[in-house]
């Protein structure tokens, strides 16, 4: 039930492991810190990582007369989370489903979860353009969706796959909010020199070629992954990563 959700944002990537779930979670946490009511929906059915990232792995989803009640984090009742991970008995269980079953599950996440009043719903999708993406697009047709943020790393392999994501968005009529280049260099915590481990700038030039906004580069920052479980972006305060997420949110809410 998305009736009382003001903004919906999809997070997409061409490849797995580029930091899509990390960025979805950080965006949700930064919005939360700025006082918004936020929902985080994980539709990566075969590799749900949001429960792990937020240390909610042992939480259960409950049924109510209004539908499924999402899991609320310990930190705040203003962050509602839903993931297939909450419906599996064991984290190591594999979801071996064909398309129609996946489609039905994603549809249920969009129609049967009682999100309540939300300012933002962030949807973390699987990599690529599969059944899950098509189902989301179909079900969001009649709902106001702000658009998609695409995540890539600077490597050529990831950039190439992002082109497919851009084509997918254009074909399905979804607005592209912009592109993020993640793992864009490593800033030494001692001397603050930046080493471009995987080259740099590929995301920005692709964004310019494809005429889509470039939202910025996030360097490799070990704290970005470490702090997620504690749901405390405050500890990133003042760092390049914190400034990066502040800029992303300023862009979203303007
Ligand atoms: P995806 O959702 O694209 O598969 P994840 O968000 O699960 O990728 O990220 C993969 C791994 O990379 C995780 O261990 C995560 O903590 C780490 N990671 C992602 N972005 C960064 C970053 N900017 N700095 C450090 N580690 C990162």
PDB file of C-alpha atoms and ligand atoms in Angstrom:
ATOM      1  CA  UNK A   1       0.000   0.000   0.000  1.00  0.00           C
ATOM      2  CA  UNK A   2       1.771   3.031  -1.299  1.00  0.00           C
ATOM      3  CA  UNK A   3      -1.120   5.507  -0.985  1.00  0.00           C
ATOM      4  CA  UNK A   4       0.536   7.551   1.753  1.00  0.00           C
ATOM      5  CA  UNK A   5       4.071   7.404   0.411  1.00  0.00           C
ATOM      6  CA  UNK A   6       5.174  10.808  -0.857  1.00  0.00           C
ATOM      7  CA  UNK A   7       8.339   9.886  -2.771  1.00  0.00           C
ATOM      8  CA  UNK A   8       9.582   6.609  -4.245  1.00  0.00           C
ATOM      9  CA  UNK A   9      13.185   6.179  -5.359  1.00  0.00           C
ATOM     10  CA  UNK A  10      14.653   3.093  -7.039  1.00  0.00           C
ATOM     11  CA  UNK A  11      18.312   2.213  -6.670  1.00  0.00           C
ATOM     12  CA  UNK A  12      19.669   0.308  -9.692  1.00  0.00           C
ATOM     13  CA  UNK A  13      22.997  -1.131 -10.804  1.00  0.00           C
ATOM     14  CA  UNK A  14      24.230  -3.129 -13.763  1.00  0.00           C
ATOM     15  CA  UNK A  15      26.407  -5.408 -11.631  1.00  0.00           C
ATOM     16  CA  UNK A  16      26.314  -6.879  -8.129  1.00  0.00           C
ATOM     17  CA  UNK A  17      28.868  -5.852  -5.523  1.00  0.00           C
ATOM     18  CA  UNK A  18      29.092  -2.219  -6.625  1.00  0.00           C
ATOM     19  CA  UNK A  19      27.583  -0.952  -3.365  1.00  0.00           C
ATOM     20  CA  UNK A  20      23.907  -0.634  -4.335  1.00  0.00           C
ATOM     21  CA  UNK A  21      22.541  -1.954  -1.017  1.00  0.00           C
ATOM     22  CA  UNK A  22      25.097   0.047   0.953  1.00  0.00           C
ATOM     23  CA  UNK A  23      24.104   3.233  -0.842  1.00  0.00           C
ATOM     24  CA  UNK A  24      20.359   2.455  -0.511  1.00  0.00           C
ATOM     25  CA  UNK A  25      20.846   2.010   3.226  1.00  0.00           C
ATOM     26  CA  UNK A  26      22.996   5.109   3.648  1.00  0.00           C
ATOM     27  CA  UNK A  27      20.487   7.217   1.712  1.00  0.00           C
ATOM     28  CA  UNK A  28      17.689   5.880   3.942  1.00  0.00           C
ATOM     29  CA  UNK A  29      19.704   6.560   7.110  1.00  0.00           C
ATOM     30  CA  UNK A  30      20.702  10.055   6.015  1.00  0.00           C
ATOM     31  CA  UNK A  31      17.071  10.909   5.218  1.00  0.00           C
ATOM     32  CA  UNK A  32      16.095   9.524   8.620  1.00  0.00           C
ATOM     33  CA  UNK A  33      18.683  11.682  10.327  1.00  0.00           C
ATOM     34  CA  UNK A  34      17.294  14.720   8.567  1.00  0.00           C
ATOM     35  CA  UNK A  35      13.911  14.021  10.151  1.00  0.00           C
ATOM     36  CA  UNK A  36      12.063  12.216   7.351  1.00  0.00           C
ATOM     37  CA  UNK A  37       9.913   9.096   7.719  1.00  0.00           C
ATOM     38  CA  UNK A  38      11.584   6.480   5.558  1.00  0.00           C
ATOM     39  CA  UNK A  39      10.837   3.008   4.198  1.00  0.00           C
ATOM     40  CA  UNK A  40      13.530   0.708   2.814  1.00  0.00           C
ATOM     41  CA  UNK A  41      12.296  -2.099   0.564  1.00  0.00           C
ATOM     42  CA  UNK A  42      14.745  -4.820  -0.469  1.00  0.00           C
ATOM     43  CA  UNK A  43      13.512  -6.614  -3.583  1.00  0.00           C
ATOM     44  CA  UNK A  44      16.786  -8.434  -4.223  1.00  0.00           C
ATOM     45  CA  UNK A  45      15.014 -11.775  -3.731  1.00  0.00           C
ATOM     46  CA  UNK A  46      18.048 -13.953  -4.418  1.00  0.00           C
ATOM     47  CA  UNK A  47      20.549 -11.896  -2.420  1.00  0.00           C
ATOM     48  CA  UNK A  48      18.783  -9.818   0.221  1.00  0.00           C
ATOM     49  CA  UNK A  49      21.376  -7.918   2.239  1.00  0.00           C
ATOM     50  CA  UNK A  50      19.425  -5.126   3.920  1.00  0.00           C
ATOM     51  CA  UNK A  51      18.533  -7.196   7.057  1.00  0.00           C
ATOM     52  CA  UNK A  52      22.242  -7.991   7.438  1.00  0.00           C
ATOM     53  CA  UNK A  53      23.385  -4.406   6.813  1.00  0.00           C
ATOM     54  CA  UNK A  54      20.993  -3.095   9.465  1.00  0.00           C
ATOM     55  CA  UNK A  55      21.544  -6.015  11.864  1.00  0.00           C
ATOM     56  CA  UNK A  56      17.883  -6.978  11.690  1.00  0.00           C
ATOM     57  CA  UNK A  57      18.503 -10.573  10.687  1.00  0.00           C
ATOM     58  CA  UNK A  58      16.440 -12.205  13.399  1.00  0.00           C
ATOM     59  CA  UNK A  59      13.429  -9.982  12.930  1.00  0.00           C
ATOM     60  CA  UNK A  60      10.073 -11.227  11.697  1.00  0.00           C
ATOM     61  CA  UNK A  61       7.375  -9.600   9.661  1.00  0.00           C
ATOM     62  CA  UNK A  62       3.851  -9.833  11.110  1.00  0.00           C
ATOM     63  CA  UNK A  63       0.493  -9.987   9.389  1.00  0.00           C
ATOM     64  CA  UNK A  64      -2.205  -7.552  10.455  1.00  0.00           C
ATOM     65  CA  UNK A  65      -5.664  -6.704   9.145  1.00  0.00           C
ATOM     66  CA  UNK A  66      -3.959  -3.940   7.151  1.00  0.00           C
ATOM     67  CA  UNK A  67      -1.346  -6.242   5.596  1.00  0.00           C
ATOM     68  CA  UNK A  68       2.268  -7.054   6.439  1.00  0.00           C
ATOM     69  CA  UNK A  69       3.771  -4.849   9.123  1.00  0.00           C
ATOM     70  CA  UNK A  70       7.359  -3.971   8.180  1.00  0.00           C
ATOM     71  CA  UNK A  71      10.249  -4.301  10.609  1.00  0.00           C
ATOM     72  CA  UNK A  72      11.197  -1.116  12.469  1.00  0.00           C
ATOM     73  CA  UNK A  73      14.820  -0.553  13.453  1.00  0.00           C
ATOM     74  CA  UNK A  74      15.839  -0.265  17.104  1.00  0.00           C
ATOM     75  CA  UNK A  75      17.172   3.182  16.359  1.00  0.00           C
ATOM     76  CA  UNK A  76      13.923   4.698  15.171  1.00  0.00           C
ATOM     77  CA  UNK A  77      10.268   3.995  14.544  1.00  0.00           C
ATOM     78  CA  UNK A  78      10.677   6.237  11.505  1.00  0.00           C
ATOM     79  CA  UNK A  79      12.610   3.656   9.507  1.00  0.00           C
ATOM     80  CA  UNK A  80      10.451   0.783   8.222  1.00  0.00           C
ATOM     81  CA  UNK A  81      12.192  -2.098   6.488  1.00  0.00           C
ATOM     82  CA  UNK A  82      10.882  -4.948   4.330  1.00  0.00           C
ATOM     83  CA  UNK A  83      12.894  -7.740   2.754  1.00  0.00           C
ATOM     84  CA  UNK A  84      12.464 -11.353   1.689  1.00  0.00           C
ATOM     85  CA  UNK A  85      15.223 -11.972   4.229  1.00  0.00           C
ATOM     86  CA  UNK A  86      12.609 -11.583   6.998  1.00  0.00           C
ATOM     87  CA  UNK A  87      10.509 -14.350   5.484  1.00  0.00           C
ATOM     88  CA  UNK A  88      13.263 -16.965   5.234  1.00  0.00           C
ATOM     89  CA  UNK A  89      13.821 -19.316   8.160  1.00  0.00           C
ATOM     90  CA  UNK A  90      17.549 -19.298   7.681  1.00  0.00           C
ATOM     91  CA  UNK A  91      19.882 -16.685   6.163  1.00  0.00           C
ATOM     92  CA  UNK A  92      21.616 -19.442   4.215  1.00  0.00           C
ATOM     93  CA  UNK A  93      18.399 -20.576   2.543  1.00  0.00           C
ATOM     94  CA  UNK A  94      18.490 -19.966  -1.188  1.00  0.00           C
ATOM     95  CA  UNK A  95      15.480 -18.559  -3.009  1.00  0.00           C
ATOM     96  CA  UNK A  96      15.200 -20.777  -6.084  1.00  0.00           C
ATOM     97  CA  UNK A  97      12.205 -19.323  -7.843  1.00  0.00           C
ATOM     98  CA  UNK A  98      11.145 -18.935 -11.442  1.00  0.00           C
ATOM     99  CA  UNK A  99       9.888 -15.623 -12.806  1.00  0.00           C
ATOM    100  CA  UNK A 100       6.156 -15.849 -11.917  1.00  0.00           C
ATOM    101  CA  UNK A 101       6.846 -16.530  -8.243  1.00  0.00           C
ATOM    102  CA  UNK A 102       9.321 -13.653  -8.057  1.00  0.00           C
ATOM    103  CA  UNK A 103       6.824 -11.393  -9.784  1.00  0.00           C
ATOM    104  CA  UNK A 104       4.110 -12.344  -7.275  1.00  0.00           C
ATOM    105  CA  UNK A 105       6.405 -11.675  -4.316  1.00  0.00           C
ATOM    106  CA  UNK A 106       7.533  -8.243  -5.541  1.00  0.00           C
ATOM    107  CA  UNK A 107       3.904  -7.351  -6.266  1.00  0.00           C
ATOM    108  CA  UNK A 108       2.986  -8.371  -2.728  1.00  0.00           C
ATOM    109  CA  UNK A 109       5.781  -6.184  -1.320  1.00  0.00           C
ATOM    110  CA  UNK A 110       4.336  -3.226  -3.184  1.00  0.00           C
ATOM    111  CA  UNK A 111       0.667  -3.842  -2.479  1.00  0.00           C
ATOM    112  CA  UNK A 112       0.416  -5.773   0.803  1.00  0.00           C
ATOM    113  CA  UNK A 113       2.912  -4.016   3.089  1.00  0.00           C
ATOM    114  CA  UNK A 114       1.361  -1.500   5.445  1.00  0.00           C
ATOM    115  CA  UNK A 115       3.970   1.266   5.048  1.00  0.00           C
ATOM    116  CA  UNK A 116       1.782   3.912   6.672  1.00  0.00           C
ATOM    117  CA  UNK A 117       2.776   7.547   6.134  1.00  0.00           C
ATOM    118  CA  UNK A 118       6.224   7.793   4.557  1.00  0.00           C
ATOM    119  CA  UNK A 119       8.147  10.728   3.168  1.00  0.00           C
ATOM    120  CA  UNK A 120      10.473   8.443   1.179  1.00  0.00           C
ATOM    121  CA  UNK A 121      10.439   4.819   0.106  1.00  0.00           C
ATOM    122  CA  UNK A 122      13.854   3.639  -1.106  1.00  0.00           C
ATOM    123  CA  UNK A 123      13.706   0.458  -3.189  1.00  0.00           C
ATOM    124  CA  UNK A 124      16.922  -1.585  -3.405  1.00  0.00           C
ATOM    125  CA  UNK A 125      16.707  -3.743  -6.543  1.00  0.00           C
ATOM    126  CA  UNK A 126      18.762  -6.750  -7.738  1.00  0.00           C
ATOM    127  CA  UNK A 127      21.560  -6.060 -10.234  1.00  0.00           C
ATOM    128  CA  UNK A 128      20.615  -5.947 -13.914  1.00  0.00           C
ATOM    129  CA  UNK A 129      17.162  -5.704 -15.436  1.00  0.00           C
ATOM    130  CA  UNK A 130      15.145  -8.789 -14.523  1.00  0.00           C
ATOM    131  CA  UNK A 131      11.612  -9.880 -13.554  1.00  0.00           C
ATOM    132  CA  UNK A 132      11.824  -7.918 -10.316  1.00  0.00           C
ATOM    133  CA  UNK A 133      12.532  -4.646 -12.161  1.00  0.00           C
ATOM    134  CA  UNK A 134       9.779  -5.142 -14.713  1.00  0.00           C
ATOM    135  CA  UNK A 135       7.274  -5.929 -11.936  1.00  0.00           C
ATOM    136  CA  UNK A 136       8.263  -2.818 -10.000  1.00  0.00           C
ATOM    137  CA  UNK A 137       7.931  -0.624 -13.072  1.00  0.00           C
ATOM    138  CA  UNK A 138       4.504  -2.097 -13.899  1.00  0.00           C
ATOM    139  CA  UNK A 139       3.234  -1.650 -10.360  1.00  0.00           C
ATOM    140  CA  UNK A 140       4.534   1.883 -10.008  1.00  0.00           C
ATOM    141  CA  UNK A 141       2.847   3.051 -13.222  1.00  0.00           C
ATOM    142  CA  UNK A 142      -0.081   4.579 -11.388  1.00  0.00           C
ATOM    143  CA  UNK A 143       1.926   5.754  -8.402  1.00  0.00           C
ATOM    144  CA  UNK A 144       4.164   8.780  -8.274  1.00  0.00           C
ATOM    145  CA  UNK A 145       7.746   7.506  -8.549  1.00  0.00           C
ATOM    146  CA  UNK A 146      10.489  10.117  -8.457  1.00  0.00           C
ATOM    147  CA  UNK A 147      12.831   7.931 -10.481  1.00  0.00           C
ATOM    148  CA  UNK A 148      15.998   5.886 -10.268  1.00  0.00           C
ATOM    149  CA  UNK A 149      19.503   6.412  -8.965  1.00  0.00           C
ATOM    150  CA  UNK A 150      22.016   4.219 -10.809  1.00  0.00           C
ATOM    151  CA  UNK A 151      25.151   3.022  -9.016  1.00  0.00           C
ATOM    152  CA  UNK A 152      28.370   2.006 -10.747  1.00  0.00           C
ATOM    153  CA  UNK A 153      32.025   1.537  -9.888  1.00  0.00           C
ATOM    154  CA  UNK A 154      34.650   3.200 -12.074  1.00  0.00           C
ATOM    155  CA  UNK A 155      35.664  -0.050 -13.798  1.00  0.00           C
ATOM    156  CA  UNK A 156      34.849  -0.352 -17.501  1.00  0.00           C
ATOM    157  CA  UNK A 157      32.926  -3.639 -16.903  1.00  0.00           C
ATOM    158  CA  UNK A 158      30.494  -1.949 -14.544  1.00  0.00           C
ATOM    159  CA  UNK A 159      30.191   1.152 -16.739  1.00  0.00           C
ATOM    160  CA  UNK A 160      29.268  -1.008 -19.750  1.00  0.00           C
ATOM    161  CA  UNK A 161      26.399  -2.605 -17.816  1.00  0.00           C
ATOM    162  CA  UNK A 162      25.160   0.777 -16.668  1.00  0.00           C
ATOM    163  CA  UNK A 163      24.441   1.642 -20.296  1.00  0.00           C
ATOM    164  CA  UNK A 164      21.854  -1.206 -20.235  1.00  0.00           C
ATOM    165  CA  UNK A 165      20.266   0.239 -17.086  1.00  0.00           C
ATOM    166  CA  UNK A 166      19.986   3.626 -18.769  1.00  0.00           C
ATOM    167  CA  UNK A 167      18.335   2.042 -21.821  1.00  0.00           C
ATOM    168  CA  UNK A 168      15.968   0.094 -19.539  1.00  0.00           C
ATOM    169  CA  UNK A 169      14.912   3.286 -17.741  1.00  0.00           C
ATOM    170  CA  UNK A 170      14.379   5.100 -21.016  1.00  0.00           C
ATOM    171  CA  UNK A 171      12.332   2.196 -22.465  1.00  0.00           C
ATOM    172  CA  UNK A 172      10.153   1.861 -19.383  1.00  0.00           C
ATOM    173  CA  UNK A 173       9.766   5.624 -19.025  1.00  0.00           C
ATOM    174  CA  UNK A 174      11.420   5.909 -15.638  1.00  0.00           C
ATOM    175  CA  UNK A 175      13.073   9.190 -14.785  1.00  0.00           C
ATOM    176  CA  UNK A 176      16.808   8.896 -14.073  1.00  0.00           C
ATOM    177  CA  UNK A 177      17.619  11.012 -11.023  1.00  0.00           C
ATOM    178  CA  UNK A 178      21.307  10.472 -11.652  1.00  0.00           C
ATOM    179  CA  UNK A 179      24.382   8.291 -11.557  1.00  0.00           C
ATOM    180  CA  UNK A 180      26.663   7.638  -8.569  1.00  0.00           C
ATOM    181  CA  UNK A 181      30.237   6.400  -8.973  1.00  0.00           C
ATOM    182  CA  UNK A 182      31.063   4.298  -5.915  1.00  0.00           C
ATOM    183  CA  UNK A 183      34.460   2.992  -4.744  1.00  0.00           C
ATOM    184  CA  UNK A 184      35.955   5.893  -6.570  1.00  0.00           C
ATOM    185  CA  UNK A 185      39.422   5.905  -5.077  1.00  0.00           C
ATOM    186  CA  UNK A 186      40.637   5.222  -1.554  1.00  0.00           C
ATOM    187  CA  UNK A 187      41.444   8.125   0.699  1.00  0.00           C
ATOM    188  CA  UNK A 188      44.318   7.259   3.030  1.00  0.00           C
ATOM    189  CA  UNK A 189      43.146   8.008   6.589  1.00  0.00           C
ATOM    190  CA  UNK A 190      46.703   9.031   7.532  1.00  0.00           C
ATOM    191  CA  UNK A 191      47.841  11.334   4.754  1.00  0.00           C
ATOM    192  CA  UNK A 192      44.413  11.926   3.016  1.00  0.00           C
ATOM    193  CA  UNK A 193      45.987  11.214  -0.371  1.00  0.00           C
ATOM    194  CA  UNK A 194      43.495   9.577  -2.758  1.00  0.00           C
ATOM    195  CA  UNK A 195      44.581   6.460  -4.663  1.00  0.00           C
ATOM    196  CA  UNK A 196      42.373   5.606  -7.639  1.00  0.00           C
ATOM    197  CA  UNK A 197      42.287   1.857  -7.071  1.00  0.00           C
ATOM    198  CA  UNK A 198      39.930   1.203 -10.001  1.00  0.00           C
ATOM    199  CA  UNK A 199      40.596   4.302 -12.138  1.00  0.00           C
ATOM    200  CA  UNK A 200      38.289   7.284 -11.862  1.00  0.00           C
ATOM    201  CA  UNK A 201      35.888   9.403 -13.825  1.00  0.00           C
ATOM    202  CA  UNK A 202      34.223   6.701 -15.976  1.00  0.00           C
ATOM    203  CA  UNK A 203      30.863   7.305 -14.279  1.00  0.00           C
ATOM    204  CA  UNK A 204      31.019  11.031 -14.822  1.00  0.00           C
ATOM    205  CA  UNK A 205      31.915  10.761 -18.512  1.00  0.00           C
ATOM    206  CA  UNK A 206      29.177   8.163 -19.095  1.00  0.00           C
ATOM    207  CA  UNK A 207      26.652  10.439 -17.372  1.00  0.00           C
ATOM    208  CA  UNK A 208      27.702  13.296 -19.597  1.00  0.00           C
ATOM    209  CA  UNK A 209      27.540  11.140 -22.752  1.00  0.00           C
ATOM    210  CA  UNK A 210      24.096   9.772 -21.798  1.00  0.00           C
ATOM    211  CA  UNK A 211      22.858  13.246 -20.784  1.00  0.00           C
ATOM    212  CA  UNK A 212      21.938  12.185 -17.274  1.00  0.00           C
ATOM    213  CA  UNK A 213      22.902  13.999 -14.053  1.00  0.00           C
ATOM    214  CA  UNK A 214      26.085  12.909 -12.314  1.00  0.00           C
ATOM    215  CA  UNK A 215      25.407  12.882  -8.560  1.00  0.00           C
ATOM    216  CA  UNK A 216      28.992  12.425  -7.384  1.00  0.00           C
ATOM    217  CA  UNK A 217      31.734   9.970  -6.435  1.00  0.00           C
ATOM    218  CA  UNK A 218      31.939   8.063  -3.164  1.00  0.00           C
ATOM    219  CA  UNK A 219      35.444   6.859  -2.248  1.00  0.00           C
ATOM    220  CA  UNK A 220      36.180   3.537  -0.597  1.00  0.00           C
ATOM    221  CA  UNK A 221      35.662   4.251   3.083  1.00  0.00           C
ATOM    222  CA  UNK A 222      35.874   1.229   5.418  1.00  0.00           C
ATOM    223  CA  UNK A 223      33.570   3.034   7.866  1.00  0.00           C
ATOM    224  CA  UNK A 224      30.754   3.146   5.310  1.00  0.00           C
ATOM    225  CA  UNK A 225      30.313  -0.625   5.577  1.00  0.00           C
ATOM    226  CA  UNK A 226      31.264  -0.959   9.232  1.00  0.00           C
ATOM    227  CA  UNK A 227      28.835   1.590  10.601  1.00  0.00           C
ATOM    228  CA  UNK A 228      25.743   0.420   8.807  1.00  0.00           C
ATOM    229  CA  UNK A 229      24.816  -2.169  11.394  1.00  0.00           C
ATOM    230  CA  UNK A 230      24.810   0.450  14.069  1.00  0.00           C
ATOM    231  CA  UNK A 231      22.626   2.649  11.879  1.00  0.00           C
ATOM    232  CA  UNK A 232      24.602   5.681  12.927  1.00  0.00           C
ATOM    233  CA  UNK A 233      25.652   7.830  10.032  1.00  0.00           C
ATOM    234  CA  UNK A 234      26.500  10.497  12.608  1.00  0.00           C
ATOM    235  CA  UNK A 235      29.846   8.782  13.114  1.00  0.00           C
ATOM    236  CA  UNK A 236      30.721   9.573   9.518  1.00  0.00           C
ATOM    237  CA  UNK A 237      30.145  13.222  10.346  1.00  0.00           C
ATOM    238  CA  UNK A 238      32.560  15.597   8.643  1.00  0.00           C
ATOM    239  CA  UNK A 239      34.028  12.863   6.414  1.00  0.00           C
ATOM    240  CA  UNK A 240      33.983  12.866   2.613  1.00  0.00           C
ATOM    241  CA  UNK A 241      31.339  10.101   2.795  1.00  0.00           C
ATOM    242  CA  UNK A 242      29.046  12.162   5.041  1.00  0.00           C
ATOM    243  CA  UNK A 243      29.408  15.173   2.743  1.00  0.00           C
ATOM    244  CA  UNK A 244      28.654  12.941  -0.230  1.00  0.00           C
ATOM    245  CA  UNK A 245      25.378  11.639   1.260  1.00  0.00           C
ATOM    246  CA  UNK A 246      24.360  15.128   2.417  1.00  0.00           C
ATOM    247  CA  UNK A 247      24.797  16.331  -1.157  1.00  0.00           C
ATOM    248  CA  UNK A 248      22.720  13.423  -2.521  1.00  0.00           C
ATOM    249  CA  UNK A 249      19.880  14.193  -0.091  1.00  0.00           C
ATOM    250  CA  UNK A 250      20.022  17.940  -0.840  1.00  0.00           C
ATOM    251  CA  UNK A 251      19.612  16.973  -4.486  1.00  0.00           C
ATOM    252  CA  UNK A 252      16.619  14.734  -3.719  1.00  0.00           C
ATOM    253  CA  UNK A 253      14.693  17.076  -1.486  1.00  0.00           C
ATOM    254  CA  UNK A 254      15.212  20.329  -3.390  1.00  0.00           C
TER     255      UNK A 254
HETATM  256  P1  LIG B   1      25.576  -4.568  -4.001  1.00  0.00           P
HETATM  257  O1  LIG B   1      24.307  -4.233  -3.284  1.00  0.00           O
HETATM  258  O2  LIG B   1      25.790  -3.716  -5.211  1.00  0.00           O
HETATM  259  O3  LIG B   1      25.732  -6.030  -4.296  1.00  0.00           O
HETATM  260  P2  LIG B   1      26.873  -4.021  -1.453  1.00  0.00           P
HETATM  261  O4  LIG B   1      26.196  -2.769  -1.047  1.00  0.00           O
HETATM  262  O5  LIG B   1      26.422  -5.299  -0.814  1.00  0.00           O
HETATM  263  O6  LIG B   1      26.821  -4.176  -3.043  1.00  0.00           O
HETATM  264  O7  LIG B   1      28.421  -3.774  -1.247  1.00  0.00           O
HETATM  265  C1  LIG B   1      29.397  -4.794  -1.461  1.00  0.00           C
HETATM  266  C2  LIG B   1      30.502  -4.652  -0.410  1.00  0.00           C
HETATM  267  O8  LIG B   1      31.218  -3.443  -0.619  1.00  0.00           O
HETATM  268  C3  LIG B   1      29.973  -4.586   1.019  1.00  0.00           C
HETATM  269  O9  LIG B   1      30.865  -5.312   1.829  1.00  0.00           O
HETATM  270  C4  LIG B   1      30.036  -3.106   1.385  1.00  0.00           C
HETATM  271  O10 LIG B   1      30.258  -2.870   2.776  1.00  0.00           O
HETATM  272  C5  LIG B   1      31.227  -2.644   0.575  1.00  0.00           C
HETATM  273  N1  LIG B   1      31.150  -1.234   0.152  1.00  0.00           N
HETATM  274  C6  LIG B   1      30.257  -0.676  -0.684  1.00  0.00           C
HETATM  275  N2  LIG B   1      30.536   0.631  -0.898  1.00  0.00           N
HETATM  276  C7  LIG B   1      31.645   0.916  -0.154  1.00  0.00           C
HETATM  277  C8  LIG B   1      32.447   2.081   0.059  1.00  0.00           C
HETATM  278  N3  LIG B   1      32.190   3.229  -0.541  1.00  0.00           N
HETATM  279  N4  LIG B   1      33.506   1.973   0.880  1.00  0.00           N
HETATM  280  C9  LIG B   1      33.808   0.797   1.485  1.00  0.00           C
HETATM  281  N5  LIG B   1      33.101  -0.338   1.324  1.00  0.00           N
HETATM  282  C10 LIG B   1      32.043  -0.284   0.515  1.00  0.00           C
END
